[in-house]
PDB file of C-alpha atoms in Angstrom:
ATOM      1  CA  MET A 272       0.953  -5.906   6.349  1.00 45.00           C
ATOM      2  CA  LYS A 273       1.817  -7.602   3.052  1.00 46.00           C
ATOM      3  CA  GLN A 274       1.797  -3.822   1.362  1.00 42.00           C
ATOM      4  CA  THR A 275       3.769  -2.403   4.010  1.00 41.00           C
ATOM      5  CA  THR A 276       6.518  -5.046   3.944  1.00 45.00           C
ATOM      6  CA  THR A 277       6.589  -4.757   0.094  1.00 44.00           C
ATOM      7  CA  ILE A 278       7.105  -1.016   0.481  1.00 44.00           C
ATOM      8  CA  ILE A 279       9.963  -1.361   3.019  1.00 48.00           C
ATOM      9  CA  LEU A 280      11.691  -4.171   1.262  1.00 49.00           C
ATOM     10  CA  VAL A 281      11.338  -2.422  -2.209  1.00 48.00           C
ATOM     11  CA  VAL A 282      12.871   0.773  -0.518  1.00 47.00           C
ATOM     12  CA  LEU A 283      15.723  -1.097   1.188  1.00 51.00           C
ATOM     13  CA  SER A 284      16.635  -3.447  -2.084  1.00 51.00           C
ATOM     14  CA  THR A 285      16.734  -0.118  -4.275  1.00 46.00           C
ATOM     15  CA  LEU A 286      18.826   1.453  -1.799  1.00 44.00           C
ATOM     16  CA  HIS A 287      21.386  -1.091  -1.414  1.00 46.00           C
ATOM     17  CA  GLN A 288      21.725  -1.372  -5.320  1.00 44.00           C
ATOM     18  CA  TYR A 289      22.929   2.194  -5.888  1.00 39.00           C
ATOM     19  CA  GLN A 290      26.152   2.727  -3.904  1.00 38.00           C
ATOM     20  CA  SER A 291      25.695   6.522  -4.376  1.00 42.00           C
ATOM     21  CA  ALA A 292      22.408   6.218  -2.335  1.00 46.00           C
ATOM     22  CA  LYS A 293      22.715   7.745   1.184  1.00 61.00           C
ATOM     23  CA  LEU A 294      22.074   4.737   3.621  1.00 62.00           C
ATOM     24  CA  PRO A 295      22.149   4.814   7.520  1.00 71.00           C
ATOM     25  CA  THR A 296      25.642   4.316   8.534  1.00 73.00           C
ATOM     26  CA  ASN A 297      24.866   0.730  10.062  1.00 75.00           C
ATOM     27  CA  PHE A 298      23.413  -0.295   6.794  1.00 81.00           C
ATOM     28  CA  LYS A 299      25.645  -2.849   5.032  1.00 85.00           C
ATOM     29  CA  LYS A 300      26.627  -2.092   1.422  1.00 86.00           C
ATOM     30  CA  CYS A 301      27.042  -4.435  -1.682  1.00 87.00           C
ATOM     31  CA  ASP A 302      28.896  -3.920  -4.657  1.00 87.00           C
ATOM     32  CA  LYS A 303      26.997  -5.444  -7.697  1.00 85.00           C
ATOM     33  CA  GLY A 304      30.126  -5.887  -9.729  1.00 87.00           C
ATOM     34  CA  LYS A 305      31.181  -8.617  -7.531  1.00 90.00           C
ATOM     35  CA  PRO A 306      30.418 -12.233  -7.945  1.00 90.00           C
ATOM     36  CA  ASP A 307      29.050 -12.813  -4.334  1.00 91.00           C
ATOM     37  CA  PHE A 308      26.426  -9.893  -4.535  1.00 91.00           C
ATOM     38  CA  ASP A 309      23.608 -12.184  -4.148  1.00 92.00           C
ATOM     39  CA  LYS A 310      25.220 -13.413  -0.777  1.00 93.00           C
ATOM     40  CA  CYS A 311      26.171  -9.893   0.306  1.00 92.00           C
ATOM     41  CA  LEU A 312      22.726  -8.690  -0.659  1.00 91.00           C
ATOM     42  CA  SER A 313      21.036 -11.490   1.431  1.00 91.00           C
ATOM     43  CA  SER A 314      22.865 -10.749   4.476  1.00 91.00           C
ATOM     44  CA  ALA A 315      22.432  -6.803   3.968  1.00 90.00           C
ATOM     45  CA  ILE A 316      18.681  -7.143   3.986  1.00 88.00           C
ATOM     46  CA  GLN A 317      18.580  -9.464   7.040  1.00 89.00           C
ATOM     47  CA  ASP A 318      20.711  -7.086   8.689  1.00 88.00           C
ATOM     48  CA  ALA A 319      18.566  -3.767   7.503  1.00 85.00           C
ATOM     49  CA  ILE A 320      15.409  -5.396   8.787  1.00 85.00           C
ATOM     50  CA  LYS A 321      16.810  -6.175  12.188  1.00 85.00           C
ATOM     51  CA  HIS A 322      17.502  -2.466  12.389  1.00 82.00           C
ATOM     52  CA  LEU A 323      13.804  -1.724  11.940  1.00 83.00           C
ATOM     53  CA  ASN A 324      12.930  -2.448  15.504  1.00 85.00           C
ATOM     54  CA  LYS A 325      12.703   1.356  15.886  1.00 85.00           C
ATOM     55  CA  PRO A 326      11.874   4.068  13.514  1.00 83.00           C
ATOM     56  CA  LEU A 327      14.151   5.638  11.015  1.00 79.00           C
ATOM     57  CA  ALA A 328      12.125   8.893  10.632  1.00 80.00           C
ATOM     58  CA  GLU A 329      14.873  10.639   8.449  1.00 80.00           C
ATOM     59  CA  TYR A 330      14.554   7.959   5.698  1.00 76.00           C
ATOM     60  CA  GLY A 331      10.548   7.831   6.206  1.00 76.00           C
ATOM     61  CA  LEU A 332      10.945   4.076   7.834  1.00 75.00           C
ATOM     62  CA  VAL A 333       8.494   3.292  10.587  1.00 77.00           C
ATOM     63  CA  SER A 334       9.499   0.860  13.251  1.00 81.00           C
ATOM     64  CA  PHE A 335       8.797  -2.850  11.907  1.00 80.00           C
ATOM     65  CA  ASP A 336       8.546  -4.429  15.303  1.00 85.00           C
ATOM     66  CA  PRO A 337       6.035  -4.269  16.480  1.00 86.00           C
ATOM     67  CA  TYR A 338       4.394  -3.192  13.470  1.00 82.00           C
ATOM     68  CA  VAL A 339       0.973  -1.553  14.175  1.00 82.00           C
ATOM     69  CA  THR A 340      -1.407  -0.915  11.140  1.00 77.00           C
ATOM     70  CA  PRO A 341      -1.209   3.188  10.891  1.00 70.00           C
ATOM     71  CA  ASN A 342      -5.097   3.412  10.239  1.00 67.00           C
ATOM     72  CA  GLU A 343      -8.171   1.279  10.774  1.00 67.00           C
ATOM     73  CA  ARG A 344      -7.980  -1.852   8.982  1.00 67.00           C
ATOM     74  CA  THR A 345     -10.925  -3.974   8.972  1.00 69.00           C
ATOM     75  CA  PHE A 346     -11.485  -7.236   7.148  1.00 72.00           C
ATOM     76  CA  VAL A 347     -15.001  -8.546   7.339  1.00 75.00           C
ATOM     77  CA  PHE A 348     -16.062 -12.248   6.039  1.00 70.00           C
ATOM     78  CA  GLY A 349     -19.541 -13.474   5.503  1.00 72.00           C
ATOM     79  CA  GLU A 350     -22.747 -12.145   6.533  1.00 71.00           C
ATOM     80  CA  GLU A 351     -24.615 -12.767   9.666  1.00 64.00           C
ATOM     81  CA  ILE A 352     -28.109 -13.374   8.179  1.00 67.00           C
ATOM     82  CA  THR A 353     -27.111 -16.321   6.544  1.00 68.00           C
ATOM     83  CA  GLY A 354     -24.318 -17.587   8.672  1.00 79.00           C
ATOM     84  CA  LEU A 355     -21.298 -16.064  10.601  1.00 85.00           C
ATOM     85  CA  ARG A 356     -20.027 -12.569   9.842  1.00 83.00           C
ATOM     86  CA  GLN A 357     -16.411 -12.173  11.153  1.00 85.00           C
ATOM     87  CA  LYS A 358     -14.352  -9.123  11.660  1.00 85.00           C
ATOM     88  CA  PHE A 359     -10.815  -8.511  12.314  1.00 84.00           C
ATOM     89  CA  SER A 360      -9.291  -5.198  13.206  1.00 85.00           C
ATOM     90  CA  LYS A 361      -6.329  -3.084  14.919  1.00 85.00           C
ATOM     91  CA  PHE A 362      -3.550  -5.335  13.680  1.00 86.00           C
ATOM     92  CA  LYS A 363      -0.386  -5.755  15.607  1.00 89.00           C
ATOM     93  CA  ILE A 364       2.523  -7.893  14.570  1.00 87.00           C
ATOM     94  CA  SER A 365       5.645  -8.525  16.273  1.00 91.00           C
ATOM     95  CA  GLY A 366       8.709 -10.649  15.437  1.00 90.00           C
ATOM     96  CA  PHE A 367       9.062  -9.822  11.820  1.00 84.00           C
ATOM     97  CA  THR A 368      12.908  -8.411  12.618  1.00 87.00           C
ATOM     98  CA  ASN A 369      13.733 -11.499  13.989  1.00 88.00           C
ATOM     99  CA  ILE A 370      14.673 -13.134  10.646  1.00 86.00           C
ATOM    100  CA  LYS A 371      16.169 -16.438  10.758  1.00 88.00           C
ATOM    101  CA  SER A 372      17.265 -16.651   7.027  1.00 87.00           C
ATOM    102  CA  THR A 373      17.112 -14.500   3.948  1.00 90.00           C
ATOM    103  CA  ASP A 374      18.023 -15.297   0.485  1.00 92.00           C
ATOM    104  CA  ALA A 375      17.927 -12.741  -2.007  1.00 92.00           C
ATOM    105  CA  ARG A 376      18.520 -13.078  -5.852  1.00 92.00           C
ATOM    106  CA  MET A 377      18.665  -9.871  -7.796  1.00 90.00           C
ATOM    107  CA  ASP A 378      17.894 -10.329 -11.900  1.00 90.00           C
ATOM    108  CA  PHE A 379      19.366  -6.915 -13.197  1.00 87.00           C
ATOM    109  CA  VAL A 380      18.866  -7.930 -16.642  1.00 89.00           C
ATOM    110  CA  HIS A 381      14.978  -8.001 -15.947  1.00 90.00           C
ATOM    111  CA  LYS A 382      15.265  -5.694 -13.208  1.00 89.00           C
ATOM    112  CA  ILE A 383      13.647  -8.193 -10.572  1.00 91.00           C
ATOM    113  CA  LEU A 384      14.547  -9.164  -7.202  1.00 90.00           C
ATOM    114  CA  TYR A 385      13.650 -12.467  -5.954  1.00 93.00           C
ATOM    115  CA  LEU A 386      13.501 -12.578  -1.689  1.00 91.00           C
ATOM    116  CA  ASP A 387      12.995 -15.700   0.382  1.00 92.00           C
ATOM    117  CA  LEU A 388      12.561 -14.647   4.202  1.00 90.00           C
ATOM    118  CA  VAL A 389      11.960 -16.997   7.059  1.00 91.00           C
ATOM    119  CA  ALA A 390      10.507 -15.544  10.319  1.00 88.00           C
ATOM    120  CA  PRO A 391      10.904 -18.256  13.351  1.00 91.00           C
ATOM    121  CA  LYS A 392       7.985 -16.512  15.188  1.00 92.00           C
ATOM    122  CA  LEU A 393       5.333 -14.056  14.298  1.00 89.00           C
ATOM    123  CA  VAL A 394       2.756 -13.099  16.929  1.00 92.00           C
ATOM    124  CA  CYS A 395      -0.537 -11.084  15.433  1.00 89.00           C
ATOM    125  CA  SER A 396      -3.055  -9.497  17.761  1.00 91.00           C
ATOM    126  CA  PHE A 397      -6.223  -8.156  16.723  1.00 89.00           C
ATOM    127  CA  GLU A 398      -9.701  -7.276  17.656  1.00 89.00           C
ATOM    128  CA  TYR A 399     -12.075 -10.144  16.676  1.00 88.00           C
ATOM    129  CA  GLU A 400     -16.111 -10.086  16.094  1.00 88.00           C
ATOM    130  CA  ALA A 401     -18.348 -12.718  15.055  1.00 87.00           C
ATOM    131  CA  HIS A 402     -21.904 -11.994  14.753  1.00 87.00           C
ATOM    132  CA  GLY A 403     -24.452 -14.603  13.563  1.00 85.00           C
ATOM    133  CA  ARG A 404     -25.345 -18.382  13.825  1.00 82.00           C
ATOM    134  CA  MET A 405     -23.275 -21.554  13.437  1.00 78.00           C
ATOM    135  CA  VAL A 406     -26.018 -24.250  12.745  1.00 75.00           C
ATOM    136  CA  LEU A 407     -28.649 -22.980  15.256  1.00 78.00           C
ATOM    137  CA  VAL A 408     -26.696 -21.526  17.766  1.00 83.00           C
ATOM    138  CA  PRO A 409     -26.436 -17.623  18.018  1.00 85.00           C
ATOM    139  CA  VAL A 410     -22.803 -16.367  18.014  1.00 86.00           C
ATOM    140  CA  GLU A 411     -22.122 -12.877  19.455  1.00 90.00           C
ATOM    141  CA  VAL A 412     -18.502 -12.458  20.263  1.00 89.00           C
ATOM    142  CA  VAL A 413     -16.262  -9.435  20.660  1.00 92.00           C
ATOM    143  CA  THR A 414     -12.868 -10.004  21.898  1.00 91.00           C
ATOM    144  CA  GLU A 415      -9.150  -9.431  21.677  1.00 93.00           C
ATOM    145  CA  ALA A 416      -7.300 -12.383  20.220  1.00 91.00           C
ATOM    146  CA  ALA A 417      -4.084 -13.410  18.935  1.00 92.00           C
ATOM    147  CA  ALA A 418      -2.230 -15.939  16.411  1.00 90.00           C
ATOM    148  CA  THR A 419       1.238 -17.046  16.625  1.00 93.00           C
ATOM    149  CA  LEU A 420       2.723 -18.181  13.312  1.00 89.00           C
ATOM    150  CA  THR A 421       5.921 -20.261  13.477  1.00 93.00           C
ATOM    151  CA  PHE A 422       8.628 -20.679  10.861  1.00 90.00           C
ATOM    152  CA  SER A 423       6.579 -18.633   8.249  1.00 87.00           C
ATOM    153  CA  THR A 424       8.390 -18.391   4.837  1.00 89.00           C
ATOM    154  CA  TYR A 425       7.626 -15.530   2.675  1.00 86.00           C
ATOM    155  CA  LEU A 426       8.566 -15.073  -0.778  1.00 90.00           C
ATOM    156  CA  TYR A 427       8.439 -11.528  -2.377  1.00 88.00           C
ATOM    157  CA  ILE A 428       9.107 -10.620  -6.133  1.00 91.00           C
ATOM    158  CA  PHE A 429       9.993  -7.069  -6.670  1.00 88.00           C
ATOM    159  CA  LYS A 430       9.910  -5.592 -10.230  1.00 88.00           C
ATOM    160  CA  TYR A 431      11.630  -2.066 -10.064  1.00 79.00           C
ATOM    161  CA  ASN A 432      12.451   0.689 -12.238  1.00 74.00           C
ATOM    162  CA  PRO A 433      15.550   2.337 -11.309  1.00 64.00           C
ATOM    163  CA  GLU A 434      15.101   5.563 -13.108  1.00 64.00           C
ATOM    164  CA  GLY A 435      12.122   6.497 -11.285  1.00 54.00           C
TER     165      GLY A 435
END
């Protein structure tokens, strides 16, 4: 998820910086010469994320709510011979387009975008497997599972090269 989030936000922030870029008509544009640019950018990014609840195919952007991993992503922890092997797969994340607050700060000199986001509720559903032993008890679990994150804060730092 973090890699996809990064890609989408880099695309959005880069598009907002350049007035000549073709943006969807419902995306807010900001003038980098105005003193309230960071405030405008914060609002524009938050608004743009809210519009990603459906795909924008003409811009190459997928739906962000729910976000479903595009291919099989599997994370495996531990090994069942000496303990417990856990496997997480088929991730689906809902709630990221309901951002509560966005604070964007653009450093044009060093070409860095700092972005703080707060999401009031994210629901992550996935398939979960566990195989092995806990102390002496054998464990064999295969199930669907979910985790709810409340008021999660995300800090992203993007370095960019506007020339390409």
